[in-house]
Coordinates of C-alpha atoms in Angstrom, one line a residue:
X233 CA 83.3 99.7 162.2
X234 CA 82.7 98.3 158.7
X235 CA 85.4 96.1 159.0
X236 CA 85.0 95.0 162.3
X237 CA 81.5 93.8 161.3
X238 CA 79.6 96.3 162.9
X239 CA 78.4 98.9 160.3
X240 CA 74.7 98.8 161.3
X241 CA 75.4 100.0 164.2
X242 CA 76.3 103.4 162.5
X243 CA 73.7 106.0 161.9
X244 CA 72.9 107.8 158.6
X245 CA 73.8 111.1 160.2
X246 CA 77.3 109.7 160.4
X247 CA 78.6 109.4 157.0
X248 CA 79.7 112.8 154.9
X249 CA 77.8 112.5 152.4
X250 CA 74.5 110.5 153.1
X251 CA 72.4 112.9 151.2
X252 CA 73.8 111.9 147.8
X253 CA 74.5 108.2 149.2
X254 CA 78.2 108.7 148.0
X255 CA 81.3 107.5 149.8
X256 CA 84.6 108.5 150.3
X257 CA 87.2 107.6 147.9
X258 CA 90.8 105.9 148.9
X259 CA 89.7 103.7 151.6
X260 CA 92.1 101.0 150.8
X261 CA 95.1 103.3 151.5
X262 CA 94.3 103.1 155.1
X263 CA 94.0 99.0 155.5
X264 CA 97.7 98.4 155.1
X265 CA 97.4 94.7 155.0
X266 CA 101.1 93.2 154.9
X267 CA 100.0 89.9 153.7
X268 CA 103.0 89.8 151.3
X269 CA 105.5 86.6 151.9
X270 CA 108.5 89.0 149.9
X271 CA 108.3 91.8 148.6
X272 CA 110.7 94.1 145.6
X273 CA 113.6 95.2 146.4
X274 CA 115.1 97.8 144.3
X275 CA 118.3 97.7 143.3
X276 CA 119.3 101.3 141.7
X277 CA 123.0 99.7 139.5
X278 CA 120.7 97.5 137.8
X279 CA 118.0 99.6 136.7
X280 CA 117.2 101.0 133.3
X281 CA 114.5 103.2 134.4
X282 CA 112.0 102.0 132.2
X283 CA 108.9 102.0 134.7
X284 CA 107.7 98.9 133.0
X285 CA 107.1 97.6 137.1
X286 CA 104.6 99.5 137.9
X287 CA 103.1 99.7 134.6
X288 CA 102.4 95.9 135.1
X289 CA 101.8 96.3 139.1
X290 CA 98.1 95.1 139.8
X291 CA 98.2 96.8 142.7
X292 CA 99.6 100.3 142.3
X293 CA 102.2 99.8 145.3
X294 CA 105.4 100.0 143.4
X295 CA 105.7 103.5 141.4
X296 CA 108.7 105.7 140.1
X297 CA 109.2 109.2 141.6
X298 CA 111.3 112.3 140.6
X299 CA 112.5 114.3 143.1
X300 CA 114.5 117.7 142.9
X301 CA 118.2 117.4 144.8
X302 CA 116.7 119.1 147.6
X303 CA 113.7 116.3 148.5
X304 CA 116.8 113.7 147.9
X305 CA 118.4 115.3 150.7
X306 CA 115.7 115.6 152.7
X307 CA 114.6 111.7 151.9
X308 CA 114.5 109.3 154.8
X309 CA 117.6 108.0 155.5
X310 CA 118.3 104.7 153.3
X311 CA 115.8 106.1 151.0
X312 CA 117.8 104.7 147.4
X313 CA 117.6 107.1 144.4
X314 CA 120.2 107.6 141.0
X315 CA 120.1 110.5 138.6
X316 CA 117.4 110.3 136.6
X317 CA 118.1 109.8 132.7
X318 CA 116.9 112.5 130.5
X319 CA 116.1 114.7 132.8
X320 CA 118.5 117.4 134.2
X321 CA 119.5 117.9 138.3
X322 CA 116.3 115.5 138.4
X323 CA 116.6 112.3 141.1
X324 CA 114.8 109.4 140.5
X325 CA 113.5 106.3 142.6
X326 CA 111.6 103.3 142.5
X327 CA 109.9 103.1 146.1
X328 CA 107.1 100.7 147.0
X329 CA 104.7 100.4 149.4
X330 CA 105.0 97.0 151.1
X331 CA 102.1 97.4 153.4
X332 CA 99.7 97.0 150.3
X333 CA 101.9 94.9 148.3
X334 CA 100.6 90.9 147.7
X335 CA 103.6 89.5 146.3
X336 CA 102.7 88.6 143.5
X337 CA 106.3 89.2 141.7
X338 CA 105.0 90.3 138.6
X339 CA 107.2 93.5 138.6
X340 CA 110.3 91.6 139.0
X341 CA 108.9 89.1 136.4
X342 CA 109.0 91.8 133.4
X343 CA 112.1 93.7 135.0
X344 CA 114.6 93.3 132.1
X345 CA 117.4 94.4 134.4
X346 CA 120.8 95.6 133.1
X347 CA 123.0 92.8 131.0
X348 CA 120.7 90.5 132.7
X349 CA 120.9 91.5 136.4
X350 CA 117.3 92.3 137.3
X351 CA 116.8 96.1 139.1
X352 CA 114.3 94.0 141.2
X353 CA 114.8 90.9 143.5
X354 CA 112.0 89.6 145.7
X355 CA 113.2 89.0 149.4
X356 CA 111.4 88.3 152.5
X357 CA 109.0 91.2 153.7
X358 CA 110.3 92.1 157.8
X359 CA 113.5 93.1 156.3
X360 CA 111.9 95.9 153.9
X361 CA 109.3 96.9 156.4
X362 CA 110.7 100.4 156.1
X363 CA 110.3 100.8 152.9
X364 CA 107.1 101.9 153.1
X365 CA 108.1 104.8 155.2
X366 CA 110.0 105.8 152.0
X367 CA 107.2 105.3 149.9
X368 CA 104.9 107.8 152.3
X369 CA 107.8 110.4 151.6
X370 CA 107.6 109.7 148.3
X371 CA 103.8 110.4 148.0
X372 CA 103.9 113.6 149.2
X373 CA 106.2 115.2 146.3
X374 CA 104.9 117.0 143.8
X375 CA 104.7 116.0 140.2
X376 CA 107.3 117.3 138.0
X377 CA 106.2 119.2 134.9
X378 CA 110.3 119.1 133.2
X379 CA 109.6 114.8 133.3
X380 CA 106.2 114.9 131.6
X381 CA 107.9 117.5 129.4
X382 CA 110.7 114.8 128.2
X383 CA 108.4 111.8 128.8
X384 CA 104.6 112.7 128.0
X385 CA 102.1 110.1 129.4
X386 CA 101.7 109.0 125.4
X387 CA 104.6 106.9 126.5
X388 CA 105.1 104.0 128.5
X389 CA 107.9 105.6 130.7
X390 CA 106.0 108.9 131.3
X391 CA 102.6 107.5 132.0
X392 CA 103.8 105.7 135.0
X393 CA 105.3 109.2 136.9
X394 CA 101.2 109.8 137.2
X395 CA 99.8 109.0 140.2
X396 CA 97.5 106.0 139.3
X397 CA 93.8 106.6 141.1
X398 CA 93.8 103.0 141.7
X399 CA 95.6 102.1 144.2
X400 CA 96.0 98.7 146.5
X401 CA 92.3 96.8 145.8
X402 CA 92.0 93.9 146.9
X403 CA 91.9 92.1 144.2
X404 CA 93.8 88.4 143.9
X405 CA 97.4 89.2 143.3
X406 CA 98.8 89.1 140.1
X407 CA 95.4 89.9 138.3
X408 CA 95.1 90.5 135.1
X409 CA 92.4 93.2 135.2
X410 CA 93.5 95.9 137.8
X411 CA 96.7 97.1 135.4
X412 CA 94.3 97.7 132.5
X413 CA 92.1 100.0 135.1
X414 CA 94.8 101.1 136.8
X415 CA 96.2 102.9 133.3
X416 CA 93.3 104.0 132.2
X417 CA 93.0 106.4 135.9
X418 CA 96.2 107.8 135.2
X419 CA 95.6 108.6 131.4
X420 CA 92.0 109.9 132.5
X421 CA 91.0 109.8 135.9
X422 CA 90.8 112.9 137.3
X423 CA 87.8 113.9 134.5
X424 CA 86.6 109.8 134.9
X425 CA 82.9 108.2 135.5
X426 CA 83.0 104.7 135.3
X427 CA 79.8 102.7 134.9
X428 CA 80.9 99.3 136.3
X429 CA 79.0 95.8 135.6
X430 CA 79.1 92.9 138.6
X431 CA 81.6 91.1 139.0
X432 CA 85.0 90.9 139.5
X433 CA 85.9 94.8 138.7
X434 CA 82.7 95.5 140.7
X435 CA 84.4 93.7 143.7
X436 CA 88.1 94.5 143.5
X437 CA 86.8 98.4 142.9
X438 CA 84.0 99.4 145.2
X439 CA 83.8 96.4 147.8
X440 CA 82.4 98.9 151.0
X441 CA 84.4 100.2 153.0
X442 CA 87.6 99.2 151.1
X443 CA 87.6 101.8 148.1
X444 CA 90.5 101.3 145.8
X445 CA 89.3 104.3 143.1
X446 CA 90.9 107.5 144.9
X447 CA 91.8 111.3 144.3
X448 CA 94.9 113.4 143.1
X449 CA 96.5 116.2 145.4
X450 CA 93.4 118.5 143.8
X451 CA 90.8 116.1 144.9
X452 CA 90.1 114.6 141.9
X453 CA 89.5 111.0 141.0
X454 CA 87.0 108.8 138.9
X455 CA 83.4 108.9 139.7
X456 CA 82.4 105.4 140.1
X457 CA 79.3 103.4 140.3
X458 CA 78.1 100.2 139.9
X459 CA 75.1 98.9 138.3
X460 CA 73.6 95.2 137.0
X461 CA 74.7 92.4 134.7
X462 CA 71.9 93.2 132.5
X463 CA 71.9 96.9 132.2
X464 CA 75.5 98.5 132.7
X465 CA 76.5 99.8 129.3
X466 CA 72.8 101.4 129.2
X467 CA 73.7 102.8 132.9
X468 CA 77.2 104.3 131.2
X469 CA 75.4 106.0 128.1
X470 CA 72.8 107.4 130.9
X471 CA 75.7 108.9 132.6
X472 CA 77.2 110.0 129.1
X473 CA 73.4 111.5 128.0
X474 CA 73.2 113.5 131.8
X475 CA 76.7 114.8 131.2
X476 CA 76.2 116.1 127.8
X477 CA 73.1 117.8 128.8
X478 CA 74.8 120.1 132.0
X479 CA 77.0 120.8 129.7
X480 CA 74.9 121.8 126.5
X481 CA 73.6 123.9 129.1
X482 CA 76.6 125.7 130.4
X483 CA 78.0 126.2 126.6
X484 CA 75.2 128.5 126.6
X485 CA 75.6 130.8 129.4
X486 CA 79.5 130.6 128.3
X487 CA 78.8 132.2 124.8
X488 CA 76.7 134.5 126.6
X489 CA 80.1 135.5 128.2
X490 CA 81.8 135.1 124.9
X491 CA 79.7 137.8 123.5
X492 CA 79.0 140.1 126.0
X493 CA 80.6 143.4 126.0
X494 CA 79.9 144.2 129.8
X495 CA 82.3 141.1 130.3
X496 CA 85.8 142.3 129.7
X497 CA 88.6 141.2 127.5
X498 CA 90.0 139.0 130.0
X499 CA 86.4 137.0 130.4
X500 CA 85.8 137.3 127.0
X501 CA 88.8 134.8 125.7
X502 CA 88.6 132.5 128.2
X503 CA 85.3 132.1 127.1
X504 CA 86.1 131.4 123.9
X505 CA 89.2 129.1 124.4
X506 CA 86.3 127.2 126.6
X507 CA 84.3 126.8 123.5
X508 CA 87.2 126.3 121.0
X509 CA 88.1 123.2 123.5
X510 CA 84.8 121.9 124.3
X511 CA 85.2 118.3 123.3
X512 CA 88.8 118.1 123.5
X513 CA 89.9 116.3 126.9
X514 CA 93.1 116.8 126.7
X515 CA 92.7 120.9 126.4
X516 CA 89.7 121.4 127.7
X517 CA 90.6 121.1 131.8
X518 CA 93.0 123.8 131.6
X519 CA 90.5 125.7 129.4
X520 CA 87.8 125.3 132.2
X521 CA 90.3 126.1 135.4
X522 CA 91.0 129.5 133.2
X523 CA 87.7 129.9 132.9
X524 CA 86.6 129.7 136.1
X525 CA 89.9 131.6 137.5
X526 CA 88.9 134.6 135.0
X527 CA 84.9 134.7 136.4
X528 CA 86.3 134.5 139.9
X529 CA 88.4 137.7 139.3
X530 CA 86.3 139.7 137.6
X531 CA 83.6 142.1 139.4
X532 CA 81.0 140.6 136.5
X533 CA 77.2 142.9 136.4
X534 CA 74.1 143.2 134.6
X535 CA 73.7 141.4 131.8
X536 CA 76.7 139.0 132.6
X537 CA 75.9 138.3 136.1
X538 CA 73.5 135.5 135.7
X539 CA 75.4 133.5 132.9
X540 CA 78.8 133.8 135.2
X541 CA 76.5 132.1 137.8
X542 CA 74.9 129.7 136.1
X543 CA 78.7 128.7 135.2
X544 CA 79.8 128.7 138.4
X545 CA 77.0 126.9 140.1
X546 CA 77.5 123.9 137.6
X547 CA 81.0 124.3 137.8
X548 CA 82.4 120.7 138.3
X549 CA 80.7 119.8 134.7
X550 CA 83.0 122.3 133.2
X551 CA 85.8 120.0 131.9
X552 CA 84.6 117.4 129.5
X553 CA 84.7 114.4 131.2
X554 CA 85.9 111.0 130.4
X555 CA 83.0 108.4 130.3
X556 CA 83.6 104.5 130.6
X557 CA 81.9 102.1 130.9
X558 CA 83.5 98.6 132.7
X559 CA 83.0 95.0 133.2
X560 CA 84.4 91.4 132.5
X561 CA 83.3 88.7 129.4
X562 CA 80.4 87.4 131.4
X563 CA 78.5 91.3 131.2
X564 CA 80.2 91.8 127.5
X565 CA 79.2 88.8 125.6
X566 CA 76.6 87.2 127.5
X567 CA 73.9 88.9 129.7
X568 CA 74.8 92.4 129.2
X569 CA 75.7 92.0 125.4
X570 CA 72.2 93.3 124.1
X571 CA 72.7 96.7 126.3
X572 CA 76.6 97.0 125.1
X573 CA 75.4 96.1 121.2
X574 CA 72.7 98.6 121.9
X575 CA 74.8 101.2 123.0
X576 CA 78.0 101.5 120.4
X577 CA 75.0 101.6 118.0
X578 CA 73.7 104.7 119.0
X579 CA 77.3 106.8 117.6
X580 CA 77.6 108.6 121.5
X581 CA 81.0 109.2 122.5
X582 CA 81.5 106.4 125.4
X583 CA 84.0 104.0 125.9
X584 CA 83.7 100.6 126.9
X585 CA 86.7 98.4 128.7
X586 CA 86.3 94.2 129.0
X587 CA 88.3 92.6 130.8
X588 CA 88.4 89.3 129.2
X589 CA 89.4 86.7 131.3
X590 CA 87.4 83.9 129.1
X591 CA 85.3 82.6 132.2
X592 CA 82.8 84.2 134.8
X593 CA 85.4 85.0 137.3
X594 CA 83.8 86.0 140.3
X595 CA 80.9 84.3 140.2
X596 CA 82.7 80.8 140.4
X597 CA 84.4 79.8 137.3
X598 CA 81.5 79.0 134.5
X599 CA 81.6 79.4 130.9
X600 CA 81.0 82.2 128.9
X601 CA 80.7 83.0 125.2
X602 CA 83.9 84.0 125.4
X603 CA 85.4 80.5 126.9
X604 CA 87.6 79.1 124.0
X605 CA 87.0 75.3 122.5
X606 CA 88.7 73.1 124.9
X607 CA 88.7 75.1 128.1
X608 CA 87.2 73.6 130.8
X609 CA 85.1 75.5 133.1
X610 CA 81.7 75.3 135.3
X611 CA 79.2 73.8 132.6
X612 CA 81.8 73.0 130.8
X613 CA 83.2 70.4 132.7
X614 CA 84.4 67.9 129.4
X615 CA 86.0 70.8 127.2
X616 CA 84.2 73.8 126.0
X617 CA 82.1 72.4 122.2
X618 CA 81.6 75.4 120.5
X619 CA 84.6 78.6 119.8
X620 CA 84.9 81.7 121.4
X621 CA 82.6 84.4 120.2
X622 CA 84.2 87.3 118.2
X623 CA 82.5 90.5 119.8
X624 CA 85.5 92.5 118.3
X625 CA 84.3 91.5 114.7
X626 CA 80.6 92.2 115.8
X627 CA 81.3 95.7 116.8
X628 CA 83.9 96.4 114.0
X629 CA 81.0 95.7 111.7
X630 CA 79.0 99.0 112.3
X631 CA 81.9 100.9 111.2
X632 CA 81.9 103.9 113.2
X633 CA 83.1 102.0 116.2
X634 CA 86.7 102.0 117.3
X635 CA 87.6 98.3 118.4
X636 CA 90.6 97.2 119.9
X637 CA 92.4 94.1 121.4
X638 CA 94.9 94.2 123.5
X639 CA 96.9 91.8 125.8
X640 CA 99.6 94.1 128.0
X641 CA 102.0 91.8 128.4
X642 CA 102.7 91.5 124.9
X643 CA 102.8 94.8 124.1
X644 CA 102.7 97.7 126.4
X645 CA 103.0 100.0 123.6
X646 CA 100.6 99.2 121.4
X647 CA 97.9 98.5 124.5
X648 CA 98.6 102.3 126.1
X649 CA 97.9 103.4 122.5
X650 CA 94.4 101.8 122.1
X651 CA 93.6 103.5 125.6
X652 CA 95.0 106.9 123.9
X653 CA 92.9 106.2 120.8
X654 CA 89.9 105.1 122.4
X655 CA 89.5 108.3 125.0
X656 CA 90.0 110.8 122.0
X657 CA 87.8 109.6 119.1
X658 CA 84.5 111.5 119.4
X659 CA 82.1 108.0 119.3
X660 CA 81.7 104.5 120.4
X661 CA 85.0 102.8 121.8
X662 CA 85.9 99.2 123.1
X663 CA 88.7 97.3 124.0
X664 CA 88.8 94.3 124.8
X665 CA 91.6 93.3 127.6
X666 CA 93.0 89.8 127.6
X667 CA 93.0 89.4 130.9
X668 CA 94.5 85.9 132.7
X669 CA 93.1 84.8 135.8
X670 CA 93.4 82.8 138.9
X671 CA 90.7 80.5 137.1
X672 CA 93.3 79.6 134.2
X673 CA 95.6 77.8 136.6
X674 CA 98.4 79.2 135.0
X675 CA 101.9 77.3 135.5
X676 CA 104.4 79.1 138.0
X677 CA 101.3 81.2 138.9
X678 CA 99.5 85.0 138.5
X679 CA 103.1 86.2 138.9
X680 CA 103.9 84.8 135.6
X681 CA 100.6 86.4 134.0
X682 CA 102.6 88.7 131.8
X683 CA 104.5 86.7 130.5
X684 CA 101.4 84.4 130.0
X685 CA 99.6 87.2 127.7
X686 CA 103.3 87.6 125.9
X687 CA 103.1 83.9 125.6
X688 CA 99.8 84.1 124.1
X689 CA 99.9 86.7 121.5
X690 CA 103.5 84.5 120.1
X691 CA 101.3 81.1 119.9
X692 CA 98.4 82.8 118.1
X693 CA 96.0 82.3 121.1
X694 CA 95.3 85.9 121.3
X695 CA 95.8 88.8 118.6
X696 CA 96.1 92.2 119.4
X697 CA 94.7 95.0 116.6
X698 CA 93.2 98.1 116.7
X699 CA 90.3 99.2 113.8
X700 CA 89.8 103.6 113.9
X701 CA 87.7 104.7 111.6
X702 CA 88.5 108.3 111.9
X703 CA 91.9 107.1 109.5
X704 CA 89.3 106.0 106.7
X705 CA 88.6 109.7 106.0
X706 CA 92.3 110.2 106.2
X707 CA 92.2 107.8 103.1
X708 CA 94.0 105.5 105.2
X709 CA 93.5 102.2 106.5
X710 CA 91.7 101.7 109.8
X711 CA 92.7 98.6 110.3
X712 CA 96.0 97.7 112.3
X713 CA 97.1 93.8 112.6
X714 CA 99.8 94.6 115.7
X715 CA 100.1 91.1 116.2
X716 CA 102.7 89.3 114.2
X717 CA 102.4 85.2 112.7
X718 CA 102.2 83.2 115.4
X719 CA 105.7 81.6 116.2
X720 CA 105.2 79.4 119.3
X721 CA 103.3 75.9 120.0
X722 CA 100.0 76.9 120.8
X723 CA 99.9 73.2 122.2
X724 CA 102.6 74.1 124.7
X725 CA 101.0 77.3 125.8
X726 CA 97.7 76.0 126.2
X727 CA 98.6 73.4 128.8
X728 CA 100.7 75.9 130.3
X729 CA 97.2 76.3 132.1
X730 CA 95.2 73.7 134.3
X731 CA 91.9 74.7 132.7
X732 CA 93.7 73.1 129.5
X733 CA 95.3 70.5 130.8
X734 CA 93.1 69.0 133.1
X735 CA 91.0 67.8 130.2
X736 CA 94.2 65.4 129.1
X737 CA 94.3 64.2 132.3
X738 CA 90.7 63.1 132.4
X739 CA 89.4 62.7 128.9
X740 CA 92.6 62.4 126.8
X741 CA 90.6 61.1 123.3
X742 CA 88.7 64.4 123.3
X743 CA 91.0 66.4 124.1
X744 CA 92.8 66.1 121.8
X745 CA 89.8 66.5 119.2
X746 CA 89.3 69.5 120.9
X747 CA 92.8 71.2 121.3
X748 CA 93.0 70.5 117.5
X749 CA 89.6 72.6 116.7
X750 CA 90.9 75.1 119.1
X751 CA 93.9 75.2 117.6
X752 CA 92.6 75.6 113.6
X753 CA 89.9 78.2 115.0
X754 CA 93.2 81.1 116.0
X755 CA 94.5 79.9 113.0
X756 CA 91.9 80.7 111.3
X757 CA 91.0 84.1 113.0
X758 CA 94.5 85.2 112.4
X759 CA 93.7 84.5 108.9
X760 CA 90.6 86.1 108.3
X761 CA 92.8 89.1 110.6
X762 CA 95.3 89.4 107.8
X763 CA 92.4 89.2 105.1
X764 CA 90.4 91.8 106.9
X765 CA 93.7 93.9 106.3
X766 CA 94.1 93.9 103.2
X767 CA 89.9 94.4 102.7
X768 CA 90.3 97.8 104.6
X769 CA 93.7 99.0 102.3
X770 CA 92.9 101.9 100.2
X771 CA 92.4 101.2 96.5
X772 CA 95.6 102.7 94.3
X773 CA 95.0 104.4 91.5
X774 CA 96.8 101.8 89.4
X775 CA 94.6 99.5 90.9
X776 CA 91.4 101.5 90.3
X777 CA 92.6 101.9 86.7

C-alpha cells in the first residue's frame, strides 16, 4: 500500500510492531525491480574464485555460494557450479539475483578473469531471467563452517561467503557508499546499531517501505535508525551509553551466577566465559548463546533464580554489540562535525563510518569542507577557492583515536583491515570512505567507480593509511602510510571527471590556477603523510644514545 501511494489509508493497529514504532527489516527483497539493461553472466572456466565481484557489488545481488555435492545435485537445472579451490568435496558458484541487479557492471569491471578472459560478461537481461531462480536456491543453503575454516572473514575471499545484511537498496547504481556498508554487515551485522545521519545513506538505507538493512537465517540483522544533520554522532554515543548500561547491569546478575554455589558447575563456567569475553565481539556471541542455553537447561532456585531472570529478561543485550555510527562529508565535516569532534573526545568505544563523496550528495550537489580546490559544485560554481579539510589529521591529533582512510578500489585488503581494526579497538574509531559519486561525472560512468578510487590513490588524489594507537604501547608505530608515491597524472585523473573538467571548458585561465593549487595541496599532504611516519617511528636505542 506504501508503494502504491496509499499508506495513510493503513491503521496503526496494522503494522507488527507499532508499539515500539519499529519496522520490518528486508523490505527491498520483495520489490524485485528488473530495471537492469544487462546483467553478469558467469562464466565458471574463466573464474579464479576470488569473490572480488561481490565484494565491490553496490547492491549485494551477485554473491558466491558453497554448496555440498548433494545441493549441487539437487540445484535447478542449468544452475553452473565448479569445485571449489581449497576446500574439499565443496561446490562453488557465483549466482546473482538479476531481479535486484541495476547494471551497473562494476563486478565485471574488477573481474580479473583467467589469462585475461573475464569470469564475468554483461549480456542483455530476458536471456538470464532465470537466473534469479538459481540465486533463490542459492539463498536457502546453509553456511559452510569447513569455508570460513580455510577462508576466515579477515580475508577478502572468506568475507564475501557471509551473507551481507544489505541487500538490493535502492541506491544509484554503481555507488560508491553501499559496498563500504554492505562489508561492514557482514563483518558485524548481526550484533550492529547503526546511528545514521541524513542524507544519502539515510535514503538508500531506511527509505519506508523499501528497507535494504535485513536479518540472517537466526533473525538477526543491524539495528538501524536515523537521526539529524546536526546531532547524529551524539545520537550514536546515546545508543553506545544505553547499551553499556543494560549490560553493566546484566554483568552483575551474571557474577551472581558465577559465584553462586546453588548454580551448578555447568552454569557456573558459562558464567564466567561470559565475563572473561565481555568486551570481546568476536567471542562474546558464542559466549552469550552458551550462556543462555546453560540457564535454559538448568532447574535454577533460591538464591539464583532472580539473577537467571534478570538475564534472561534482558537477554538480547547479552552479546556485546557493535555500535556505528554513519553518514556522508556534509554530516562529518560540516554541520554535524561539532557532535562527531565531540564524541571521539569522550574515549567511548564507537565507531564512526563517512562516506566521503566530497559534495552534499543527496541534497543536490553543493560544496562541502571536504570539496577539493578546483571541484566545481553548488556554491561553487567557478572552482572550489579554498583545499579540502583534513578531518583525518584533526581526529588523529587526540591520540587515542583510530583513524583510517580508505578507498576500496585501491585496495580491498588494506580497506577490510581498517573495518577489522576499527570494530576491535576498545575506543573512538573513524574511517573515512572515498566514496565516487554520480555527482563526479566520472568518464565511462559509476561502473568504472573502482577503478576511479584505484585511479585516485595512483595519481595522489586520495591516500589511504591507518593510525592505531593500541601499537604505541606495543612500542611500535601507529602509523601506517598504505599508499605508495603517487605514479599517475593527477591532471589526467582529475578531468577523468565532469566536476573537473567542466571548469576548463568555461573558465580555462582559472582553472588552471586552480588544478595547479589542487594539485601542490596532495602533493603536499602525501608529504606531510610520509613526515608524519617517520614522527610516529619509535626512537632506537642508538638514536637515543
Amino acid at each position: 500500500p506504501v508503494n502504491a501511494q496509499k499508506g495513510d489509508r493503513i491503521p496503526v493497529s496494522t503494522f507488527a510492531h507499532a508499539a515500539d514504532g519499529s519496522m520490518p527489516q528486508g523490505s527491498a527483497a520483495f520489490e524485485k525491480r528488473g530495471i537492469a539493461v544487462n546483467v553478469p553472466n558467469w562464466l565458471p572456466e574463466n573464474c579464479i574464485q576470488c569473490n572480488y565481484c561481490s565484494y565491490v557489488c553496490p547492491h549485494g545481488v551477485i554473491r558466491p555460494f558453497a554448496m555440498t555435492q548433494e545441493e549441487a545435485e539437487k540445484a535447478p537445472a542449468g544452475m553452473k557450479h565448479k569445485a571449489m579451490n581449497g576446500v574439499k568435496d565443496l561446490e562453488f558458484a557465483i549466482s546473482v539475483s538479476t531481479l535486484d541487479c541495476y547494471g551497473c557492471g562494476s563486478c565485471a569491471n574488477v573481474c580479473p578473469g583467467m589469462k585475461g578472459n573475464k569470469a564475468l560478461v554483461m549480456e542483455p537481461l530476458p536471456g538470464h531471467l532465470g537466473e534469479q531462480r538459481n540465486f533463490n536456491y542459492a539463498l536457502k543453503l546453509p553456511e559452510k563452517p569447513e569455508v570460513f575454516e580455510r577462508f576466515p572473514d579477515s580475508t577478502v575471499k572468506g568475507s564475501q561467503f557471509k551473507q551481507p545484511l544489505l541487500e538490493f537498496s535502492g541506491a544509484c547504481a554503481g555507488c560508491g557508499e553501499t559496498p563500504y556498508a554492505k562489508l561492514v554487515t557482514q563483518l558485524f551485522g548481526d550484533r550492529m546499531y547503526i546511528a545514521n545521519a541524513t542524507g544519502c545513506s539515510s535514503i538508500w538505507g531506511g527509505s519506508a517501505p523499501s528497507t535494504p538493512y535485513t536479518v540472517n537465517k537466526e533473525g538477526k540483522g543491524p539495528a538501524w535508525a536515523n537521526s539529524l544533520f546536526e546531532d547524529n554522532a551524539e545520537y550514536g554515543y546515546g545508543m553506545m551509553l544505553a547499551n553499556n548500561q543494560i549490560r553493566n547491569r546484566l554483568a552483575v546478575s551474571v557474577e551472581e551466577l558465577a559465584s553462586c554455589d546453588c548454580a551448578g558447575e555447568e552454569v557456573k563456567a558459562a558464567a564466567q566465559a561470559w565475563l572473561d569475553t565481555k568486551e570481546n565481539g568476536d567471542l562474546n556471541t558464542a559466549a552469550s548463546k552458551a550462556l543462555l542455553a546453560a540457564i535454559e537447561a538448568a532447574d535454577l532456585k533460591d538464591c539464583c533464580k532472580a539473577a537467571a531472570d534478570a538475564i534472561l529478561l534482558d537477554r538480547d543485550f547479552l552479546n556485546k554489540k557493535s555500535i556505528w555510527i554513519f553518514g556522508g562529508d556534509g554530516w562529518a565535516y560540516d554541520i554535524g562535525f561539532g557532535g562527531l569532534d565531540h564524541v571521539i573526545a569522550q574515549n567511548e568505544n564507537v565507531n564512526i563510518l563517512v562516506f566521503d563523496t566530497e559534495v552534499y550528495s543527496n541534497t543536490g550537489g553543493q560544496a562541502s569542507k571536504s570539496t577539493p580546490t578546483g571541484a566545481i559544485a553548488k556554491f561553487a560554481a567557478s572552482g572550489m577557492k579554498v583545499k579540502k579539510k583534513d578531518l583525518a589529521q584533526i581526529a588523529m591529533s587526540y591520540g587515542y583515536v583510530y583513524v583510517a582512510q580508505v578507498a576500496m578500489g585501491a585496495d580491498y585488503n588494506q580497506c577490510l583491515k581498517a573495518f577489522k581494526e576499527a570494530e576491535s579497538y576498545d575506543g573512538p574509531s573513524i574511517i573515512i570512505a572515498y566514496s565516487p559519486c554520480i555527482n563526479h561525472g566520472i568518464k565511462g560512468g559509476m561502473g568504472v567507480s573502482m577503478t576511479q578510487e584505484k585511479e585516485a590513490v595512483a595519481a595522489g588524489y586520495w591516500h589511504n593509511f591507518r593510525y592505531d594507537p593500541r601499537l604505541i604501547a606495543e612500542g611500535k608505530n601507529p602509523f601506517s602510510l598504505d599508499s605508495k608515491a603517487p605514479t599517475d597524472s593527477y591532471r589526467d585523473h582529475i578531468l577523468k571527471e565532469v566536476r573537473y573538467n567542466s571548469l576548463m571548458r568555461a573558465y580555462p585561465e582559472s582553472a588552471e590556477g586552480l588544478f595547479e593549487k589542487s594539485e601542490e595541496e596532495a602533493k603536499s599532504k602525501y608529504d606531510k603523510l610520509v613526515r608524519l611516519k617517520d614522527l610516529y617511528e619509535p626512537a632506537k636505542e642508538e638514536d637515543a644514545e
